[in-house]
Amino acid sequence: DQQVKQNSPSLSVQEGRISILNCDYTNSMFDYFLWYKKYPAEGPTFLISISSIKDKNEDGRFTVFLNKSAKHLSLHIVPSQPGDSAVYFCAATTTSGTYKYIFGTGTRLKVLA
Amino acid sequence: KAGVTQTPRYLIKTRGQQVTLSCSPISGHRSVSWYQQTPGQGLQFLFEYFSETQRNKGNFPGRFSGRQFSNSRSEMNVSTLELGDSALYLCASSLQGRGETQYFGPGTRLLVL
């Protein structure tokens, strides 16, 4: 049972435009969400997170939106740059108890120059 | 502050052998989690250790085991290797493992022949 889903395996965007990566979850206990970026042969790098008490968190070019009623989050990258080309993973966990982190299968973003 | 380190970075083994991977978390982090990444499967959670105790476990066979030492360093062992165990093994650390940001190491690439 895949509790965190990234339904788009890949996405191509022109440099300078907005990249929108989506993630859906099923477990209503999740209240902390994270986005990671991964280059080949490297470990994931933390990008941005959001707690369920907020619906938006921004850090430079990266903004994460959370829609709790739809159990949906998205990562917006504006403007997109060629260096953003990587695989992006969303992850979810709960801040109560010691629940593990559940990762999506990733979306490969390609930013075209 | 030094990041998460993993050794070795690359490993080639043959079927039936056993392997031990090592992870040193960020200083002060007491939670260490292990993940397996294979193409198309995202990051699959193996287990999490906190204060030398396994606190969470994923759905992997008993051939996969781990331990954590008093300095929070962790090792993961895979016995009787199978071809399907070829993957990138990632270690992540966080302060308490309770809904916080996890930081990943570069991973160990294991190839089983």
PDB file of C-alpha atoms in Angstrom:
ATOM      1  CA  ASP A   1       0.000   0.000   0.000  1.00  0.00           C
ATOM      2  CA  GLN A   2       1.687   3.151  -1.256  1.00  0.00           C
ATOM      3  CA  GLN A   3       0.787   5.815   1.290  1.00  0.00           C
ATOM      4  CA  VAL A   4       2.688   8.558  -0.532  1.00  0.00           C
ATOM      5  CA  LYS A   5       2.304   8.810  -4.279  1.00  0.00           C
ATOM      6  CA  GLN A   6       4.012  10.856  -6.937  1.00  0.00           C
ATOM      7  CA  ASN A   7       1.989  10.056 -10.017  1.00  0.00           C
ATOM      8  CA  SER A   8       4.198  11.844 -12.513  1.00  0.00           C
ATOM      9  CA  PRO A   9       7.444   9.928 -13.060  1.00  0.00           C
ATOM     10  CA  SER A  10       8.888  12.744 -15.141  1.00  0.00           C
ATOM     11  CA  LEU A  11       8.412  16.400 -15.997  1.00  0.00           C
ATOM     12  CA  SER A  12      10.102  18.692 -18.510  1.00  0.00           C
ATOM     13  CA  VAL A  13      10.045  22.460 -18.126  1.00  0.00           C
ATOM     14  CA  GLN A  14      11.690  25.326 -19.967  1.00  0.00           C
ATOM     15  CA  GLU A  15      14.308  27.331 -18.121  1.00  0.00           C
ATOM     16  CA  GLY A  16      12.770  30.347 -16.406  1.00  0.00           C
ATOM     17  CA  ARG A  17       9.293  28.839 -16.219  1.00  0.00           C
ATOM     18  CA  ILE A  18       7.567  27.351 -13.197  1.00  0.00           C
ATOM     19  CA  SER A  19       8.004  23.694 -12.254  1.00  0.00           C
ATOM     20  CA  ILE A  20       5.170  22.123 -10.281  1.00  0.00           C
ATOM     21  CA  LEU A  21       5.724  18.729  -8.700  1.00  0.00           C
ATOM     22  CA  ASN A  22       2.829  16.964  -7.055  1.00  0.00           C
ATOM     23  CA  CYS A  23       2.448  14.478  -4.246  1.00  0.00           C
ATOM     24  CA  ASP A  24      -0.600  12.769  -2.734  1.00  0.00           C
ATOM     25  CA  TYR A  25      -0.873  10.919   0.553  1.00  0.00           C
ATOM     26  CA  THR A  26      -3.498   8.695   2.084  1.00  0.00           C
ATOM     27  CA  ASN A  27      -2.683   8.553   5.794  1.00  0.00           C
ATOM     28  CA  SER A  28      -4.443  11.329   7.723  1.00  0.00           C
ATOM     29  CA  MET A  29      -1.959  10.866  10.587  1.00  0.00           C
ATOM     30  CA  PHE A  30       0.803  12.463   8.505  1.00  0.00           C
ATOM     31  CA  ASP A  31       1.445  15.989   9.718  1.00  0.00           C
ATOM     32  CA  TYR A  32       4.953  16.776   8.534  1.00  0.00           C
ATOM     33  CA  PHE A  33       6.010  16.732   4.914  1.00  0.00           C
ATOM     34  CA  LEU A  34       9.365  17.124   3.231  1.00  0.00           C
ATOM     35  CA  TRP A  35      10.780  17.500  -0.250  1.00  0.00           C
ATOM     36  CA  TYR A  36      14.184  16.159  -1.235  1.00  0.00           C
ATOM     37  CA  LYS A  37      16.218  16.563  -4.389  1.00  0.00           C
ATOM     38  CA  LYS A  38      18.465  13.777  -5.597  1.00  0.00           C
ATOM     39  CA  TYR A  39      21.215  13.693  -8.173  1.00  0.00           C
ATOM     40  CA  PRO A  40      22.444  10.336  -9.533  1.00  0.00           C
ATOM     41  CA  ALA A  41      24.850   8.464  -7.260  1.00  0.00           C
ATOM     42  CA  GLU A  42      24.288  10.936  -4.417  1.00  0.00           C
ATOM     43  CA  GLY A  43      22.120  10.940  -1.338  1.00  0.00           C
ATOM     44  CA  PRO A  44      18.929  13.014  -1.280  1.00  0.00           C
ATOM     45  CA  THR A  45      19.363  16.648  -0.266  1.00  0.00           C
ATOM     46  CA  PHE A  46      16.727  18.259   1.915  1.00  0.00           C
ATOM     47  CA  LEU A  47      14.932  21.122   0.160  1.00  0.00           C
ATOM     48  CA  ILE A  48      11.960  22.298   2.136  1.00  0.00           C
ATOM     49  CA  SER A  49       9.399  21.058   4.617  1.00  0.00           C
ATOM     50  CA  ILE A  50       5.934  21.976   5.833  1.00  0.00           C
ATOM     51  CA  SER A  51       3.962  21.241   8.941  1.00  0.00           C
ATOM     52  CA  SER A  52       0.252  20.513   8.736  1.00  0.00           C
ATOM     53  CA  ILE A  53      -0.502  23.653  10.725  1.00  0.00           C
ATOM     54  CA  LYS A  54       0.516  25.682   7.671  1.00  0.00           C
ATOM     55  CA  ASP A  55      -0.667  25.595   4.095  1.00  0.00           C
ATOM     56  CA  LYS A  56       2.360  27.236   2.531  1.00  0.00           C
ATOM     57  CA  ASN A  57       6.074  27.468   3.148  1.00  0.00           C
ATOM     58  CA  GLU A  58       8.523  29.413   1.055  1.00  0.00           C
ATOM     59  CA  ASP A  59      12.298  29.332   0.770  1.00  0.00           C
ATOM     60  CA  GLY A  60      13.780  31.326  -2.059  1.00  0.00           C
ATOM     61  CA  ARG A  61      12.714  29.841  -5.364  1.00  0.00           C
ATOM     62  CA  PHE A  62      10.996  26.913  -3.651  1.00  0.00           C
ATOM     63  CA  THR A  63       7.464  26.971  -2.272  1.00  0.00           C
ATOM     64  CA  VAL A  64       5.548  24.037  -0.886  1.00  0.00           C
ATOM     65  CA  PHE A  65       1.756  24.098  -0.709  1.00  0.00           C
ATOM     66  CA  LEU A  66      -0.277  21.758   1.451  1.00  0.00           C
ATOM     67  CA  ASN A  67      -3.973  21.003   0.934  1.00  0.00           C
ATOM     68  CA  LYS A  68      -4.960  18.872   3.902  1.00  0.00           C
ATOM     69  CA  SER A  69      -8.516  18.268   2.814  1.00  0.00           C
ATOM     70  CA  ALA A  70      -7.317  16.869  -0.504  1.00  0.00           C
ATOM     71  CA  LYS A  71      -4.290  15.175   1.091  1.00  0.00           C
ATOM     72  CA  HIS A  72      -2.163  16.810  -1.547  1.00  0.00           C
ATOM     73  CA  LEU A  73       1.053  18.778  -1.548  1.00  0.00           C
ATOM     74  CA  SER A  74       2.974  20.418  -4.315  1.00  0.00           C
ATOM     75  CA  LEU A  75       6.417  21.913  -4.788  1.00  0.00           C
ATOM     76  CA  HIS A  76       6.746  25.000  -6.954  1.00  0.00           C
ATOM     77  CA  ILE A  77      10.108  26.051  -8.327  1.00  0.00           C
ATOM     78  CA  VAL A  78      10.208  29.545  -9.790  1.00  0.00           C
ATOM     79  CA  PRO A  79      12.098  30.291 -11.938  1.00  0.00           C
ATOM     80  CA  SER A  80      13.343  26.874 -12.950  1.00  0.00           C
ATOM     81  CA  GLN A  81      17.039  26.541 -13.714  1.00  0.00           C
ATOM     82  CA  PRO A  82      18.994  23.794 -15.510  1.00  0.00           C
ATOM     83  CA  GLY A  83      20.704  22.941 -12.208  1.00  0.00           C
ATOM     84  CA  ASP A  84      17.300  21.989 -10.826  1.00  0.00           C
ATOM     85  CA  SER A  85      17.277  18.935 -13.090  1.00  0.00           C
ATOM     86  CA  ALA A  86      17.167  16.010 -10.666  1.00  0.00           C
ATOM     87  CA  VAL A  87      14.779  13.519  -9.107  1.00  0.00           C
ATOM     88  CA  TYR A  88      12.483  15.013  -6.485  1.00  0.00           C
ATOM     89  CA  PHE A  89      11.043  12.931  -3.670  1.00  0.00           C
ATOM     90  CA  CYS A  90       8.286  13.910  -1.316  1.00  0.00           C
ATOM     91  CA  ALA A  91       8.138  12.299   2.114  1.00  0.00           C
ATOM     92  CA  ALA A  92       5.622  12.252   4.929  1.00  0.00           C
ATOM     93  CA  THR A  93       5.722  11.407   8.600  1.00  0.00           C
ATOM     94  CA  THR A  94       3.946  12.120  11.847  1.00  0.00           C
ATOM     95  CA  THR A  95       5.240  14.192  14.746  1.00  0.00           C
ATOM     96  CA  SER A  96       3.432  12.044  17.287  1.00  0.00           C
ATOM     97  CA  GLY A  97       4.993   8.745  18.190  1.00  0.00           C
ATOM     98  CA  THR A  98       7.903   7.466  16.221  1.00  0.00           C
ATOM     99  CA  TYR A  99       6.347   6.803  12.868  1.00  0.00           C
ATOM    100  CA  LYS A 100       8.707   6.184  10.010  1.00  0.00           C
ATOM    101  CA  TYR A 101       9.163   8.460   7.025  1.00  0.00           C
ATOM    102  CA  ILE A 102       7.333   7.316   3.904  1.00  0.00           C
ATOM    103  CA  PHE A 103       8.737   8.400   0.558  1.00  0.00           C
ATOM    104  CA  GLY A 104       7.109   8.703  -2.826  1.00  0.00           C
ATOM    105  CA  THR A 105       8.682   7.066  -5.881  1.00  0.00           C
ATOM    106  CA  GLY A 106      10.059  10.357  -7.167  1.00  0.00           C
ATOM    107  CA  THR A 107       9.570  12.679 -10.135  1.00  0.00           C
ATOM    108  CA  ARG A 108      12.417  13.282 -12.541  1.00  0.00           C
ATOM    109  CA  LEU A 109      12.529  16.963 -13.431  1.00  0.00           C
ATOM    110  CA  LYS A 110      14.346  18.092 -16.544  1.00  0.00           C
ATOM    111  CA  VAL A 111      14.803  21.822 -17.026  1.00  0.00           C
ATOM    112  CA  LEU A 112      15.526  22.629 -20.644  1.00  0.00           C
ATOM    113  CA  ALA A 113      17.886  25.492 -21.433  1.00  0.00           C
TER     114      ALA A 113
ATOM    115  CA  LYS B   1      29.227  20.509  11.166  1.00  0.00           C
ATOM    116  CA  ALA B   2      30.104  17.384   9.197  1.00  0.00           C
ATOM    117  CA  GLY B   3      27.285  15.676   7.349  1.00  0.00           C
ATOM    118  CA  VAL B   4      26.237  12.061   7.357  1.00  0.00           C
ATOM    119  CA  THR B   5      29.013   9.797   6.151  1.00  0.00           C
ATOM    120  CA  GLN B   6      28.710   6.299   4.772  1.00  0.00           C
ATOM    121  CA  THR B   7      31.366   3.712   4.063  1.00  0.00           C
ATOM    122  CA  PRO B   8      32.182   2.131   1.784  1.00  0.00           C
ATOM    123  CA  ARG B   9      30.804   4.129  -1.158  1.00  0.00           C
ATOM    124  CA  TYR B  10      30.912   1.195  -3.560  1.00  0.00           C
ATOM    125  CA  LEU B  11      30.888  -2.524  -3.019  1.00  0.00           C
ATOM    126  CA  ILE B  12      30.828  -5.583  -5.253  1.00  0.00           C
ATOM    127  CA  LYS B  13      29.857  -8.927  -3.754  1.00  0.00           C
ATOM    128  CA  THR B  14      28.752 -12.299  -5.049  1.00  0.00           C
ATOM    129  CA  ARG B  15      25.574 -14.164  -4.258  1.00  0.00           C
ATOM    130  CA  GLY B  16      25.591 -15.883  -0.906  1.00  0.00           C
ATOM    131  CA  GLN B  17      28.112 -13.538   0.667  1.00  0.00           C
ATOM    132  CA  GLN B  18      27.318 -11.138   3.459  1.00  0.00           C
ATOM    133  CA  VAL B  19      28.017  -7.426   3.671  1.00  0.00           C
ATOM    134  CA  THR B  20      28.258  -4.760   6.375  1.00  0.00           C
ATOM    135  CA  LEU B  21      27.669  -1.095   5.663  1.00  0.00           C
ATOM    136  CA  SER B  22      28.514   1.713   8.038  1.00  0.00           C
ATOM    137  CA  CYS B  23      26.897   5.076   8.751  1.00  0.00           C
ATOM    138  CA  SER B  24      28.093   7.947  10.927  1.00  0.00           C
ATOM    139  CA  PRO B  25      25.315  10.442  11.662  1.00  0.00           C
ATOM    140  CA  ILE B  26      25.591  14.173  12.080  1.00  0.00           C
ATOM    141  CA  SER B  27      27.035  15.013  15.481  1.00  0.00           C
ATOM    142  CA  GLY B  28      24.254  15.153  18.068  1.00  0.00           C
ATOM    143  CA  HIS B  29      21.791  13.176  15.976  1.00  0.00           C
ATOM    144  CA  ARG B  30      20.546  10.091  17.762  1.00  0.00           C
ATOM    145  CA  SER B  31      18.155   8.667  15.181  1.00  0.00           C
ATOM    146  CA  VAL B  32      19.547   6.764  12.212  1.00  0.00           C
ATOM    147  CA  SER B  33      17.378   5.302   9.472  1.00  0.00           C
ATOM    148  CA  TRP B  34      18.328   3.054   6.583  1.00  0.00           C
ATOM    149  CA  TYR B  35      16.726   2.976   3.144  1.00  0.00           C
ATOM    150  CA  GLN B  36      17.111   0.911   0.013  1.00  0.00           C
ATOM    151  CA  GLN B  37      16.743   2.615  -3.331  1.00  0.00           C
ATOM    152  CA  THR B  38      16.237   0.639  -6.514  1.00  0.00           C
ATOM    153  CA  PRO B  39      15.212   2.038  -9.914  1.00  0.00           C
ATOM    154  CA  GLY B  40      11.517   2.833  -9.996  1.00  0.00           C
ATOM    155  CA  GLN B  41      10.969   1.904  -6.347  1.00  0.00           C
ATOM    156  CA  GLY B  42      11.792   5.117  -4.602  1.00  0.00           C
ATOM    157  CA  LEU B  43      13.235   4.871  -1.125  1.00  0.00           C
ATOM    158  CA  GLN B  44      12.140   1.791   0.769  1.00  0.00           C
ATOM    159  CA  PHE B  45      12.458   2.034   4.534  1.00  0.00           C
ATOM    160  CA  LEU B  46      14.560  -0.696   6.127  1.00  0.00           C
ATOM    161  CA  PHE B  47      14.770   0.234   9.819  1.00  0.00           C
ATOM    162  CA  GLU B  48      15.400   3.017  12.274  1.00  0.00           C
ATOM    163  CA  TYR B  49      17.624   3.024  15.338  1.00  0.00           C
ATOM    164  CA  PHE B  50      17.488   5.351  18.296  1.00  0.00           C
ATOM    165  CA  SER B  51      19.657   5.065  21.402  1.00  0.00           C
ATOM    166  CA  GLU B  52      20.998   1.677  20.284  1.00  0.00           C
ATOM    167  CA  THR B  53      17.479   0.234  19.915  1.00  0.00           C
ATOM    168  CA  GLN B  54      15.604  -0.624  16.752  1.00  0.00           C
ATOM    169  CA  ARG B  55      12.507   1.521  16.946  1.00  0.00           C
ATOM    170  CA  ASN B  56      10.914   0.968  13.545  1.00  0.00           C
ATOM    171  CA  LYS B  57      11.196  -1.718  10.921  1.00  0.00           C
ATOM    172  CA  GLY B  58      10.168  -1.927   7.294  1.00  0.00           C
ATOM    173  CA  ASN B  59       9.020  -4.947   5.307  1.00  0.00           C
ATOM    174  CA  PHE B  60      12.336  -6.573   4.532  1.00  0.00           C
ATOM    175  CA  PRO B  61      13.388 -10.174   5.212  1.00  0.00           C
ATOM    176  CA  GLY B  62      15.405 -11.114   8.261  1.00  0.00           C
ATOM    177  CA  ARG B  63      18.562 -11.223   6.119  1.00  0.00           C
ATOM    178  CA  PHE B  64      18.638  -7.463   6.614  1.00  0.00           C
ATOM    179  CA  SER B  65      19.707  -6.434  10.086  1.00  0.00           C
ATOM    180  CA  GLY B  66      21.319  -3.507  11.786  1.00  0.00           C
ATOM    181  CA  ARG B  67      22.637  -2.125  14.985  1.00  0.00           C
ATOM    182  CA  GLN B  68      23.554   1.171  16.549  1.00  0.00           C
ATOM    183  CA  PHE B  69      26.439   1.921  18.848  1.00  0.00           C
ATOM    184  CA  SER B  70      26.592   4.212  21.861  1.00  0.00           C
ATOM    185  CA  ASN B  71      28.104   6.996  19.724  1.00  0.00           C
ATOM    186  CA  SER B  72      25.041   6.739  17.397  1.00  0.00           C
ATOM    187  CA  ARG B  73      27.063   5.238  14.561  1.00  0.00           C
ATOM    188  CA  SER B  74      25.101   2.506  12.855  1.00  0.00           C
ATOM    189  CA  GLU B  75      25.844  -0.555  10.794  1.00  0.00           C
ATOM    190  CA  MET B  76      23.630  -2.495   8.457  1.00  0.00           C
ATOM    191  CA  ASN B  77      24.241  -6.129   7.583  1.00  0.00           C
ATOM    192  CA  VAL B  78      22.841  -8.186   4.745  1.00  0.00           C
ATOM    193  CA  SER B  79      23.462 -11.895   4.889  1.00  0.00           C
ATOM    194  CA  THR B  80      23.177 -14.451   2.075  1.00  0.00           C
ATOM    195  CA  LEU B  81      23.169 -11.801  -0.629  1.00  0.00           C
ATOM    196  CA  GLU B  82      20.814 -12.159  -3.581  1.00  0.00           C
ATOM    197  CA  LEU B  83      21.026 -10.501  -6.993  1.00  0.00           C
ATOM    198  CA  GLY B  84      17.978  -8.413  -6.083  1.00  0.00           C
ATOM    199  CA  ASP B  85      19.857  -6.826  -3.213  1.00  0.00           C
ATOM    200  CA  SER B  86      21.818  -4.722  -5.692  1.00  0.00           C
ATOM    201  CA  ALA B  87      20.809  -1.185  -4.822  1.00  0.00           C
ATOM    202  CA  LEU B  88      21.843   2.124  -3.360  1.00  0.00           C
ATOM    203  CA  TYR B  89      21.684   1.930   0.427  1.00  0.00           C
ATOM    204  CA  LEU B  90      21.082   5.250   2.105  1.00  0.00           C
ATOM    205  CA  CYS B  91      21.454   6.252   5.700  1.00  0.00           C
ATOM    206  CA  ALA B  92      19.715   9.288   7.180  1.00  0.00           C
ATOM    207  CA  SER B  93      20.009  10.905  10.582  1.00  0.00           C
ATOM    208  CA  SER B  94      17.897  13.277  12.624  1.00  0.00           C
ATOM    209  CA  LEU B  95      17.964  14.588  16.168  1.00  0.00           C
ATOM    210  CA  GLN B  96      15.194  12.486  17.676  1.00  0.00           C
ATOM    211  CA  GLY B  97      13.480  10.895  14.699  1.00  0.00           C
ATOM    212  CA  ARG B  98      10.173  12.441  15.683  1.00  0.00           C
ATOM    213  CA  GLY B  99       8.814  14.230  12.645  1.00  0.00           C
ATOM    214  CA  GLU B 100      11.957  16.209  11.990  1.00  0.00           C
ATOM    215  CA  THR B 101      14.085  16.751   8.945  1.00  0.00           C
ATOM    216  CA  GLN B 102      16.230  13.772   8.082  1.00  0.00           C
ATOM    217  CA  TYR B 103      19.607  14.369   6.482  1.00  0.00           C
ATOM    218  CA  PHE B 104      21.008  11.779   4.136  1.00  0.00           C
ATOM    219  CA  GLY B 105      24.466  10.448   3.511  1.00  0.00           C
ATOM    220  CA  PRO B 106      25.841   9.867   0.004  1.00  0.00           C
ATOM    221  CA  GLY B 107      24.873   6.201   0.045  1.00  0.00           C
ATOM    222  CA  THR B 108      26.630   2.904  -0.569  1.00  0.00           C
ATOM    223  CA  ARG B 109      26.199   1.414  -4.012  1.00  0.00           C
ATOM    224  CA  LEU B 110      26.063  -2.385  -3.674  1.00  0.00           C
ATOM    225  CA  LEU B 111      26.357  -4.638  -6.693  1.00  0.00           C
ATOM    226  CA  VAL B 112      25.691  -8.339  -6.229  1.00  0.00           C
ATOM    227  CA  LEU B 113      27.001 -10.609  -8.980  1.00  0.00           C
TER     228      LEU B 113
END
